[in-house]
Amino acid sequence: MDVTSQTLNLYQRVRADILSLELMPGERVTERGLESIFGASRTPARAALMRLETEGLVQRDGRGWIISPIDISEIRALAELREAVETAAIRLSIGRASDADIESLTELLESDHPAFDEEESVRAGGDFHVELAQLSGNKFLIEAVRNAMTRLERTRWLEVRTPEAREKAWQEHWQILEMVRLRNADAATTLCAEHIKGTNERLIDFLVSQRRRFKGNGLSIINNVETI
Amino acid sequence: MDVTSQTLNLYQRVRADILSLELMPGERVTERGLESIFGASRTPARAALMRLETEGLVQRDGRGWIISPIDISEIRALAELREAVETAAIRLSIGRASDADIESLTELLESDHPAFDEEESVRAGGDFHVELAQLSGNKFLIEAVRNAMTRLERTRWLEVRTPEAREKAWQEHWQILEMVRLRNADAATTLCAEHIKGTNERLIDFLVSQRRRFKGNGLSIINNVETI
DNA sequence: TATACCATAGTGGTATACCAATAAATCCAC
DNA sequence: GTGGATTTATTGGTATACCACTATGGTATA
C-alpha cells in the first residue's frame, strides 16, 4: 500500500487504494486483513467496509467482502443517471446561479486547460461535473453526481488516454459552461447529454475490446458485457 | 416502542420507529440508549446508526446523533431530484418495458384503488413511484427514487389526509401509467412532473402553515422554512 | 451575587475476546 | 485411489471493556 499517510484514517486509505486500483476489482478483502494491513482494529475496518459498500466500492460476496468488480452494465446505467441529474442541475443552475459563480467556475476550468498530465486530467474532469452541479444549489442532485463520479473513477482514466481525448473533453466542458453563462438551457443540456453519452460510448467500447484480456485470469475485473 | 417483533433486527426496528415518528425528528439518540431499548449491544447499534445516516434518517449532532429533523428545504430539493430521475425513468421505460410489465403494474395499481385507509394509501403511494421506476431497468434511477421516497416517508401521510386527496393522487398515478402504456413519453413525463410538483407544493404549504405549532417546543421538528 | 474552576458523568471511538457458521482440508473406510 | 465424513481454520457477527473528550453542574472565591 503506497497510501500510508498518518493523517488519513483507515476508511480514507482503503478508499484511496481501491480508486487507485491497488486493491484490484474482484479481489477478496477481509476485516482482519484490513486490520493487519492498515494497523487498526476490526471496528474501524468494519465501519470503513460498510461505508464503502454504500459508495459501491466494495460489496458483499456471500458472508465476505470483495472489491466491487467493474461492471459494464453498471457503467451504462450510470451514464443514464448522470444524463438525468446533470441536465436537471443545469436547468436549475440557469435560473439560480449568479454570474459570479459561473465566472468563478469558468476561471477554474481555464486554469486546468493545459491538463496534459493524465492523473491531473482525471481529477479535473471528475471535479468539473460535480462543480457544475453545485451551481444548482440542490444537494441531492450534487450528491447524485458525486456518487456517480466516484463509481466511475476507476475507469475514468480510460477516457483520457490521449492528449486529443483530454482536449476534446475540456472543449466540451467549456462549451457547456459557455451555454450556462449565456443562460441557454436547451443548448447547455443538449451539449451535456451528448458529452455524457459520447464519453460513455467510447469508454464502453474500450472496455469491451479489452475485456478478453482479463477474461479467465481468476479475477472478475470486468463484468456483465451483456448486449453492448 | 411498539415494534418489538423478534424477526426484525435492530436496524429494521429503529428504522421503523423513525418512520412511524415514534422516534421524533430532532430527538437525540445515543448508541447506549439504543443498546438498552432494543436489547442488543453497541456494535449493531452503531452499524444501524451509520446505515440510517446514509439514508438521511439520522444525522450527526456534534459528536452525537439525532433523528433527522424534517427539513422543508430538503423536501423541495427532493422534489427536484424526483422530477429529474422519475421522468428519466419513464422515458427509458417507454423504450424498454414490456407490455406485460406495464399491465402487471396497472393491475397492482387498480387493486389498490379503494385505498381509503390512510396508512395503506401512504404505502401504496410511495411504492407506486418506485415500481414505476422499476420499469426502466436502471438500478441507479430506481435506487434514487427509493431513497427519495424514504426521506419523504415521514411527511408523505400529510399528502393523503383526505379521501379526496387520496383519490386525486390515485387518478394521477393511473393517468401517468396510461400514457406509459400508450408509449407517449412526452405526455407521461409531463403528467409525472406535474404530479410531483403539485403534491410537493401542497405538502410544503401545509408544513409551513403548521410549523409554528412546533416552533419553540424544544424539538426542532421542522427546519429551514427559508423563502417559501 | 457573579464568575471561574474543577469534579463527574456520559458520550462516541477503539480494541479485543468470544461465538456460530462455513468452507476447506484431512483422514479413514472401502 | 476415491469418496465421504469429520475435523480444523477462518470468516463475519456480537458483546464488552477501556479510552479520550466534552459538556454540565456544583462549589469556592472574589
Coordinates of C-alpha atoms (C1' of nucleotides) in Angstrom, one line a residue:
Chain A
M1 CA 0.0 0.0 0.0
D2 CA 1.5 3.3 -1.0
V3 CA -1.0 5.3 0.9
T4 CA 0.3 5.4 4.4
S5 CA -0.1 9.0 5.4
Q6 CA -0.7 9.2 9.1
T7 CA -3.3 11.9 8.6
L8 CA -5.7 9.6 6.7
N9 CA -7.9 7.3 8.6
L10 CA -8.5 3.7 7.7
Y11 CA -11.6 4.4 5.5
Q12 CA -9.7 7.1 3.5
R13 CA -6.7 4.8 3.0
V14 CA -8.7 1.8 1.9
R15 CA -10.8 4.1 -0.4
A16 CA -7.7 5.6 -2.0
D17 CA -6.2 2.1 -2.6
I18 CA -9.5 1.0 -4.3
L19 CA -9.7 4.0 -6.5
S20 CA -6.0 3.7 -7.5
L21 CA -6.6 0.1 -8.3
E22 CA -4.0 -1.1 -5.8
L23 CA -6.8 -3.2 -4.4
M24 CA -8.0 -4.9 -7.5
P25 CA -11.6 -5.2 -8.6
G26 CA -13.0 -8.6 -7.6
E27 CA -10.3 -9.1 -5.0
R28 CA -11.4 -10.6 -1.8
V29 CA -10.9 -8.5 1.4
T30 CA -11.4 -9.5 5.0
E31 CA -11.9 -7.4 8.0
R32 CA -9.0 -9.0 9.8
G33 CA -6.9 -8.4 6.6
L34 CA -7.5 -4.7 6.7
E35 CA -6.9 -4.7 10.4
S36 CA -3.4 -6.0 9.9
I37 CA -2.6 -4.2 6.7
F38 CA -3.6 -0.8 8.0
G39 CA -2.7 -1.2 11.6
A40 CA -6.1 -0.6 13.1
S41 CA -8.7 -2.8 14.8
R42 CA -11.7 -4.5 13.3
T43 CA -14.1 -1.8 14.5
P44 CA -12.9 0.9 12.1
A45 CA -12.3 -1.7 9.4
R46 CA -15.9 -2.8 9.6
A47 CA -17.1 0.8 9.6
A48 CA -14.9 1.5 6.5
L49 CA -16.3 -1.5 4.7
M50 CA -19.9 -0.6 5.5
R51 CA -19.3 3.0 4.2
L52 CA -17.5 1.8 1.1
E53 CA -20.4 -0.6 0.5
T54 CA -22.8 2.4 0.3
E55 CA -20.5 4.0 -2.2
G56 CA -20.5 0.9 -4.3
L57 CA -16.7 0.4 -4.0
V58 CA -16.9 -2.9 -2.1
Q59 CA -19.8 -5.4 -2.0
R60 CA -20.8 -8.5 -0.1
D61 CA -19.7 -11.8 -1.5
G62 CA -21.6 -14.4 0.5
R63 CA -20.7 -13.6 4.0
G64 CA -17.5 -11.9 3.0
W65 CA -16.4 -8.8 1.1
I66 CA -14.9 -8.1 -2.3
I67 CA -13.7 -5.0 -4.1
S68 CA -16.5 -4.2 -6.5
P69 CA -15.8 -5.5 -10.0
I70 CA -16.0 -3.1 -12.8
D71 CA -19.4 -3.8 -14.3
I72 CA -20.2 -2.7 -17.8
S73 CA -23.9 -2.7 -17.4
E74 CA -23.5 -0.5 -14.3
I75 CA -21.4 1.9 -16.3
R76 CA -24.2 2.2 -18.8
A77 CA -26.8 2.7 -16.1
L78 CA -24.6 5.4 -14.5
A79 CA -24.5 7.3 -17.8
E80 CA -28.3 7.3 -17.9
L81 CA -28.4 8.5 -14.3
R82 CA -25.9 11.2 -15.0
E83 CA -27.7 12.5 -18.0
A84 CA -30.9 12.8 -15.9
V85 CA -29.4 14.5 -12.9
E86 CA -26.8 16.7 -14.6
T87 CA -29.2 18.1 -17.1
A88 CA -31.7 18.8 -14.4
A89 CA -28.9 20.5 -12.4
I90 CA -28.0 22.6 -15.4
R91 CA -31.6 23.8 -15.9
L92 CA -31.9 24.8 -12.2
S93 CA -28.5 26.5 -12.4
I94 CA -29.5 28.6 -15.3
G95 CA -32.3 30.0 -13.1
R96 CA -30.3 30.3 -9.9
A97 CA -26.6 30.5 -10.3
S98 CA -25.1 34.0 -10.1
D99 CA -22.9 35.4 -12.9
A100 CA -20.1 35.5 -10.3
D101 CA -20.4 31.7 -9.5
I102 CA -20.4 30.8 -13.2
E103 CA -17.4 33.1 -13.8
S104 CA -15.6 31.5 -10.9
L105 CA -16.2 28.1 -12.3
T106 CA -15.0 29.2 -15.8
E107 CA -11.8 30.5 -14.3
L108 CA -11.3 27.2 -12.5
L109 CA -11.8 25.3 -15.7
E110 CA -9.5 27.6 -17.7
S111 CA -6.8 27.2 -15.1
D112 CA -6.9 23.5 -15.8
H113 CA -6.7 23.8 -19.6
P114 CA -3.2 22.6 -20.2
A115 CA -4.1 19.4 -18.5
F116 CA -1.8 17.2 -20.4
D117 CA -1.0 15.3 -17.2
E118 CA -3.1 12.2 -17.2
E119 CA -3.7 11.9 -13.4
E120 CA -4.5 15.6 -13.1
S121 CA -6.9 15.4 -16.0
V122 CA -8.8 12.6 -14.4
R123 CA -9.2 14.6 -11.2
A124 CA -10.1 17.8 -13.0
G125 CA -12.6 16.1 -15.3
G126 CA -14.4 14.4 -12.5
D127 CA -14.5 17.5 -10.4
F128 CA -15.9 19.7 -13.2
H129 CA -19.1 17.7 -13.3
V130 CA -19.6 17.9 -9.6
E131 CA -18.7 21.6 -9.5
L132 CA -21.1 22.3 -12.4
A133 CA -23.9 20.5 -10.4
Q134 CA -23.0 22.7 -7.4
L135 CA -24.4 25.7 -9.3
S136 CA -27.8 24.2 -8.9
G137 CA -27.8 24.5 -5.2
N138 CA -29.6 21.2 -4.9
K139 CA -27.7 18.9 -2.5
F140 CA -29.3 15.8 -3.7
L141 CA -28.5 16.4 -7.3
I142 CA -25.0 17.3 -6.3
E143 CA -24.7 14.1 -4.2
A144 CA -26.0 12.0 -7.1
V145 CA -23.4 13.4 -9.4
R146 CA -20.6 13.0 -6.9
N147 CA -21.7 9.4 -6.2
A148 CA -21.8 8.5 -9.9
M149 CA -18.4 10.0 -10.5
T150 CA -17.0 8.0 -7.6
R151 CA -18.3 4.8 -9.0
L152 CA -16.8 5.7 -12.4
E153 CA -13.5 6.9 -11.1
R154 CA -11.6 3.6 -11.5
T155 CA -12.4 3.7 -15.3
R156 CA -12.4 7.4 -15.9
W157 CA -8.7 7.4 -16.7
L158 CA -9.5 5.3 -19.8
E159 CA -11.5 8.3 -21.2
V160 CA -8.4 10.5 -21.2
R161 CA -5.8 8.1 -22.6
T162 CA -4.7 10.5 -25.3
P163 CA -4.0 14.2 -25.3
E164 CA -6.6 14.6 -28.0
A165 CA -9.2 13.0 -25.8
R166 CA -8.3 15.2 -23.0
E167 CA -8.5 18.3 -25.2
K168 CA -11.9 17.2 -26.6
A169 CA -13.3 16.7 -23.1
W170 CA -12.0 20.0 -22.0
Q171 CA -13.5 21.7 -25.0
E172 CA -16.9 20.1 -24.4
H173 CA -16.8 21.2 -20.7
W174 CA -16.1 24.7 -21.8
Q175 CA -18.9 24.8 -24.3
I176 CA -21.4 23.5 -21.8
L177 CA -20.3 26.2 -19.3
E178 CA -20.5 28.9 -22.0
M179 CA -24.1 27.9 -22.7
V180 CA -24.9 28.1 -19.0
R181 CA -23.2 31.5 -18.9
L182 CA -25.5 32.6 -21.8
R183 CA -28.5 31.2 -19.9
N184 CA -29.3 28.9 -22.8
A185 CA -30.8 26.0 -21.0
D186 CA -31.7 23.9 -24.1
A187 CA -28.2 24.2 -25.6
A188 CA -26.4 23.6 -22.4
T189 CA -28.4 20.5 -21.5
T190 CA -28.1 19.1 -25.1
L191 CA -24.4 19.6 -25.1
C192 CA -24.1 18.0 -21.6
A193 CA -26.2 15.0 -22.6
E194 CA -24.2 14.5 -25.8
H195 CA -20.9 14.8 -23.8
I196 CA -22.0 12.2 -21.3
K197 CA -23.3 9.8 -23.9
G198 CA -20.3 10.2 -26.2
T199 CA -17.8 9.8 -23.4
N200 CA -19.7 6.8 -22.1
E201 CA -19.8 5.1 -25.5
R202 CA -16.1 5.4 -26.1
L203 CA -15.5 4.1 -22.6
I204 CA -17.8 1.1 -23.1
D205 CA -16.3 0.3 -26.5
F206 CA -12.8 0.3 -25.0
L207 CA -13.8 -1.9 -22.0
V208 CA -15.5 -4.4 -24.2
S209 CA -12.5 -4.6 -26.6
Q210 CA -10.1 -5.0 -23.6
R211 CA -12.3 -7.4 -21.7
R212 CA -11.0 -10.6 -23.1
R213 CA -7.5 -9.7 -21.9
F214 CA -8.8 -10.1 -18.3
K215 CA -11.1 -13.0 -19.0
G216 CA -10.4 -16.1 -17.1
N217 CA -7.4 -14.8 -15.2
G218 CA -9.1 -15.7 -11.9
L219 CA -10.2 -12.2 -11.1
S220 CA -13.6 -10.9 -12.3
I221 CA -12.3 -7.4 -13.1
I222 CA -14.8 -6.5 -15.7
N223 CA -18.3 -8.0 -15.6
N224 CA -21.5 -8.1 -17.4
V225 CA -20.8 -7.4 -21.0
E226 CA -24.4 -8.1 -21.9
T227 CA -25.7 -6.7 -25.2
I228 CA -23.3 -3.9 -26.0
Chain B
M1 CA -41.5 1.1 21.1
D2 CA -44.3 -0.8 19.5
V3 CA -42.1 -2.5 17.0
T4 CA -40.8 -5.5 19.0
S5 CA -41.0 -8.4 16.6
Q6 CA -38.3 -10.9 17.2
T7 CA -37.8 -11.3 13.4
L8 CA -36.6 -7.7 12.9
N9 CA -33.0 -6.8 13.6
L10 CA -32.1 -3.6 15.5
Y11 CA -31.6 -1.6 12.3
Q12 CA -35.0 -2.5 11.0
R13 CA -36.7 -1.8 14.3
V14 CA -35.0 1.6 14.8
R15 CA -35.8 2.5 11.1
A16 CA -39.5 1.6 11.6
D17 CA -39.7 3.7 14.8
I18 CA -38.2 6.6 13.0
L19 CA -40.6 6.4 10.0
S20 CA -43.6 5.9 12.3
L21 CA -42.5 9.1 14.2
E22 CA -42.2 7.2 17.5
L23 CA -38.6 8.5 17.5
M24 CA -39.3 12.2 17.0
P25 CA -37.5 14.3 14.5
G26 CA -34.8 16.2 16.2
E27 CA -34.7 13.8 19.2
R28 CA -31.3 12.9 20.5
V29 CA -30.3 9.3 20.4
T30 CA -27.3 7.6 21.9
E31 CA -25.7 4.3 21.0
R32 CA -26.0 3.1 24.6
G33 CA -29.7 4.2 24.6
L34 CA -30.5 2.0 21.6
E35 CA -28.5 -0.7 23.2
S36 CA -30.7 -0.8 26.2
I37 CA -34.0 0.0 24.5
F38 CA -33.7 -2.7 21.8
G39 CA -31.7 -5.3 23.8
A40 CA -28.6 -5.5 21.7
S41 CA -25.1 -4.3 22.1
R42 CA -23.4 -1.2 20.8
T43 CA -21.9 -2.9 17.8
P44 CA -25.2 -3.4 15.9
A45 CA -26.5 -0.1 17.3
R46 CA -23.5 1.7 15.7
A47 CA -24.0 -0.2 12.5
A48 CA -27.7 0.8 12.4
L49 CA -26.9 4.4 13.0
M50 CA -24.3 4.5 10.3
R51 CA -26.7 2.9 7.8
L52 CA -29.5 5.2 8.8
E53 CA -27.2 8.1 8.4
T54 CA -26.7 7.2 4.8
E55 CA -30.4 7.1 4.4
G56 CA -30.8 10.5 5.9
L57 CA -32.9 9.3 8.8
V58 CA -30.4 10.1 11.5
Q59 CA -27.5 12.6 11.4
R60 CA -24.6 13.7 13.5
D61 CA -25.1 16.4 16.0
G62 CA -21.6 17.3 17.2
R63 CA -20.2 14.0 18.4
G64 CA -23.7 12.6 19.0
W65 CA -26.7 11.5 16.9
I66 CA -30.1 13.0 16.4
I67 CA -33.2 11.8 14.5
S68 CA -33.1 13.9 11.3
P69 CA -35.4 16.9 11.6
I70 CA -37.9 17.4 8.8
D71 CA -36.3 20.0 6.7
I72 CA -38.5 22.0 4.3
S73 CA -35.7 23.0 2.0
E74 CA -34.7 19.3 1.7
I75 CA -38.2 18.4 0.8
R76 CA -38.2 21.0 -2.0
A77 CA -34.8 19.7 -3.2
L78 CA -36.1 16.1 -3.2
A79 CA -39.0 17.1 -5.4
E80 CA -36.5 18.5 -7.9
L81 CA -34.5 15.3 -7.7
R82 CA -37.6 13.2 -8.2
E83 CA -38.7 15.1 -11.2
A84 CA -35.3 14.5 -12.8
V85 CA -35.0 10.8 -12.1
E86 CA -38.6 9.8 -12.4
T87 CA -39.1 11.4 -15.7
A88 CA -35.9 10.0 -17.0
A89 CA -37.0 6.5 -15.8
I90 CA -40.3 7.0 -17.6
R91 CA -38.5 7.8 -20.9
L92 CA -36.4 4.7 -20.6
S93 CA -39.4 2.6 -19.6
I94 CA -41.3 3.6 -22.7
G95 CA -38.5 2.2 -24.8
R96 CA -37.8 -0.9 -22.7
A97 CA -40.7 -2.1 -20.5
S98 CA -42.7 -4.9 -21.9
D99 CA -46.5 -4.6 -22.3
A100 CA -46.8 -7.4 -19.7
D101 CA -44.7 -5.5 -17.1
I102 CA -46.9 -2.4 -17.6
E103 CA -50.0 -4.4 -17.5
S104 CA -48.8 -6.1 -14.3
L105 CA -48.2 -2.7 -12.7
T106 CA -51.6 -1.4 -13.8
E107 CA -53.3 -4.4 -12.2
L108 CA -51.3 -3.7 -9.0
L109 CA -52.4 -0.1 -9.0
E110 CA -56.0 -1.0 -9.7
S111 CA -56.1 -3.5 -6.8
D112 CA -55.2 -0.6 -4.6
H113 CA -57.9 1.7 -5.9
P114 CA -60.3 1.7 -3.0
A115 CA -57.4 2.9 -0.8
F116 CA -59.4 4.8 1.7
D117 CA -57.3 3.5 4.5
E118 CA -54.8 6.2 5.3
E119 CA -51.8 4.1 6.2
E120 CA -52.3 1.7 3.3
S121 CA -52.5 4.7 1.0
V122 CA -49.2 6.1 2.2
R123 CA -47.6 2.7 1.5
A124 CA -49.2 2.3 -1.9
G125 CA -48.4 5.8 -3.0
G126 CA -44.8 5.5 -2.1
D127 CA -44.5 2.1 -3.6
F128 CA -46.1 3.1 -6.9
H129 CA -43.3 5.6 -7.8
V130 CA -40.7 3.0 -7.0
E131 CA -42.4 0.3 -9.0
L132 CA -42.9 2.7 -11.9
A133 CA -39.2 3.4 -11.8
Q134 CA -38.5 -0.3 -11.9
L135 CA -39.9 -0.4 -15.4
S136 CA -36.8 1.5 -16.5
G137 CA -34.5 -1.4 -15.5
N138 CA -31.9 1.1 -14.3
K139 CA -30.9 0.3 -10.8
F140 CA -29.4 3.7 -10.0
L141 CA -32.6 5.5 -11.1
I142 CA -34.7 3.0 -9.0
E143 CA -32.4 3.5 -6.0
A144 CA -32.6 7.3 -6.3
V145 CA -36.4 7.1 -6.3
R146 CA -36.5 4.7 -3.4
N147 CA -34.1 6.8 -1.4
A148 CA -36.1 10.0 -2.1
M149 CA -39.3 8.2 -1.0
T150 CA -37.7 7.0 2.2
R151 CA -36.6 10.6 3.1
L152 CA -40.2 11.8 2.4
E153 CA -42.0 8.9 4.1
R154 CA -42.4 10.7 7.4
T155 CA -44.3 13.6 5.8
R156 CA -46.0 11.6 3.0
W157 CA -49.0 10.9 5.1
L158 CA -49.7 14.6 5.1
E159 CA -50.3 14.4 1.3
V160 CA -53.2 12.0 1.8
R161 CA -55.0 13.5 4.7
T162 CA -58.4 13.5 2.9
P163 CA -60.2 10.8 0.8
E164 CA -60.3 13.4 -2.0
A165 CA -56.5 13.9 -1.9
R166 CA -56.1 10.1 -2.0
E167 CA -58.4 9.8 -4.9
K168 CA -56.7 12.6 -6.7
A169 CA -53.3 11.0 -6.2
W170 CA -54.5 7.7 -7.4
Q171 CA -56.1 9.2 -10.5
E172 CA -52.8 11.0 -11.4
H173 CA -50.9 7.7 -11.0
W174 CA -53.3 6.0 -13.2
Q175 CA -53.0 8.7 -15.9
I176 CA -49.3 8.5 -15.9
L177 CA -49.3 4.8 -16.2
E178 CA -51.8 5.0 -19.0
M179 CA -49.6 7.3 -21.0
V180 CA -46.7 4.9 -20.4
R181 CA -48.9 2.1 -21.7
L182 CA -49.6 4.2 -24.9
R183 CA -45.8 4.8 -25.2
N184 CA -46.4 8.5 -25.1
A185 CA -43.2 9.7 -23.5
D186 CA -43.9 13.5 -23.5
A187 CA -47.4 13.1 -22.0
A188 CA -46.2 10.7 -19.4
T189 CA -43.3 12.7 -18.2
T190 CA -45.3 15.9 -18.2
L191 CA -48.0 14.3 -16.1
C192 CA -45.4 12.9 -13.8
A193 CA -43.6 16.2 -13.4
E194 CA -46.9 18.0 -12.7
H195 CA -47.9 15.3 -10.2
I196 CA -44.6 15.6 -8.3
K197 CA -44.7 19.4 -8.3
G198 CA -48.3 19.6 -7.3
T199 CA -48.0 17.1 -4.5
N200 CA -44.9 18.8 -3.3
E201 CA -46.4 22.3 -3.3
R202 CA -49.4 21.2 -1.2
L203 CA -47.1 19.4 1.2
I204 CA -44.8 22.4 1.6
D205 CA -47.8 24.8 2.1
F206 CA -49.2 22.5 4.8
L207 CA -45.8 22.2 6.6
V208 CA -45.3 25.9 6.6
S209 CA -48.8 26.6 7.9
Q210 CA -48.3 24.0 10.7
R211 CA -44.7 24.9 11.5
R212 CA -45.5 27.5 14.2
R213 CA -47.3 24.8 16.2
F214 CA -43.9 23.1 16.7
K215 CA -41.8 26.2 17.0
G216 CA -40.1 26.7 20.2
N217 CA -41.2 23.5 21.9
G218 CA -37.7 22.4 22.4
L219 CA -37.5 20.0 19.5
S220 CA -36.5 21.1 16.0
I221 CA -39.1 19.0 14.2
I222 CA -39.5 21.2 11.1
N223 CA -36.5 23.1 9.9
N224 CA -35.4 25.7 7.3
V225 CA -38.5 27.4 6.1
E226 CA -36.4 29.8 4.0
T227 CA -38.1 31.7 1.2
I228 CA -41.2 29.6 0.7
Chain C
dT1 C1' -24.1 37.8 43.7
dA2 C1' -21.3 36.6 39.9
dT3 C1' -17.7 34.1 37.9
dA4 C1' -14.1 31.0 37.4
dC5 C1' -12.6 26.5 38.2
dC6 C1' -13.0 21.7 38.9
dA7 C1' -15.1 17.1 39.5
dT8 C1' -18.1 14.0 37.4
dA9 C1' -21.0 11.6 34.4
dG10 C1' -21.9 10.4 29.9
dT11 C1' -20.5 10.4 25.0
dG12 C1' -18.6 8.3 20.8
dG13 C1' -14.1 5.8 19.3
dT14 C1' -11.4 1.7 19.6
dA15 C1' -9.5 -2.8 20.7
dT16 C1' -10.5 -7.4 21.6
dA17 C1' -12.4 -11.7 23.2
dC18 C1' -15.9 -14.9 22.1
dC19 C1' -19.5 -17.1 19.1
dA20 C1' -21.8 -19.5 15.3
dA21 C1' -21.5 -20.6 10.6
dT22 C1' -18.9 -22.1 6.7
dA23 C1' -15.6 -23.7 3.7
dA24 C1' -11.6 -26.2 3.2
dA25 C1' -8.6 -29.8 4.2
dT26 C1' -7.6 -34.1 6.1
dC27 C1' -8.2 -38.7 7.3
dC28 C1' -10.4 -43.0 7.2
dA29 C1' -13.1 -46.7 5.2
dC30 C1' -13.9 -49.1 1.2
Chain D
dG1 C1' -7.1 -44.5 -5.5
dT2 C1' -11.6 -42.5 -4.4
dG3 C1' -15.5 -40.8 -1.9
dG4 C1' -17.5 -39.4 2.1
dA5 C1' -17.4 -38.0 6.9
dT6 C1' -15.1 -35.3 10.2
dT7 C1' -12.0 -32.0 11.9
dT8 C1' -9.9 -27.5 11.6
dA9 C1' -9.1 -22.9 10.3
dT10 C1' -11.1 -18.7 9.1
dT11 C1' -14.8 -15.8 8.4
dG12 C1' -18.2 -12.1 9.8
dG13 C1' -21.4 -11.0 14.0
dT14 C1' -21.7 -9.7 18.6
dA15 C1' -20.7 -8.2 23.4
dT16 C1' -17.9 -5.6 26.2
dA17 C1' -14.1 -3.2 28.5
dC18 C1' -11.3 0.8 28.1
dC19 C1' -10.0 5.4 26.5
dA20 C1' -10.1 10.4 25.4
dC21 C1' -13.1 14.1 25.2
dT22 C1' -16.8 17.2 26.4
dA23 C1' -20.5 19.2 28.5
dT24 C1' -22.6 20.1 32.8
dG25 C1' -23.4 21.3 37.3
dG26 C1' -21.7 22.4 41.8
dT27 C1' -18.6 24.8 44.6
dA28 C1' -15.4 28.0 46.2
dT29 C1' -13.7 32.5 45.8
dA30 C1' -13.5 37.4 44.5

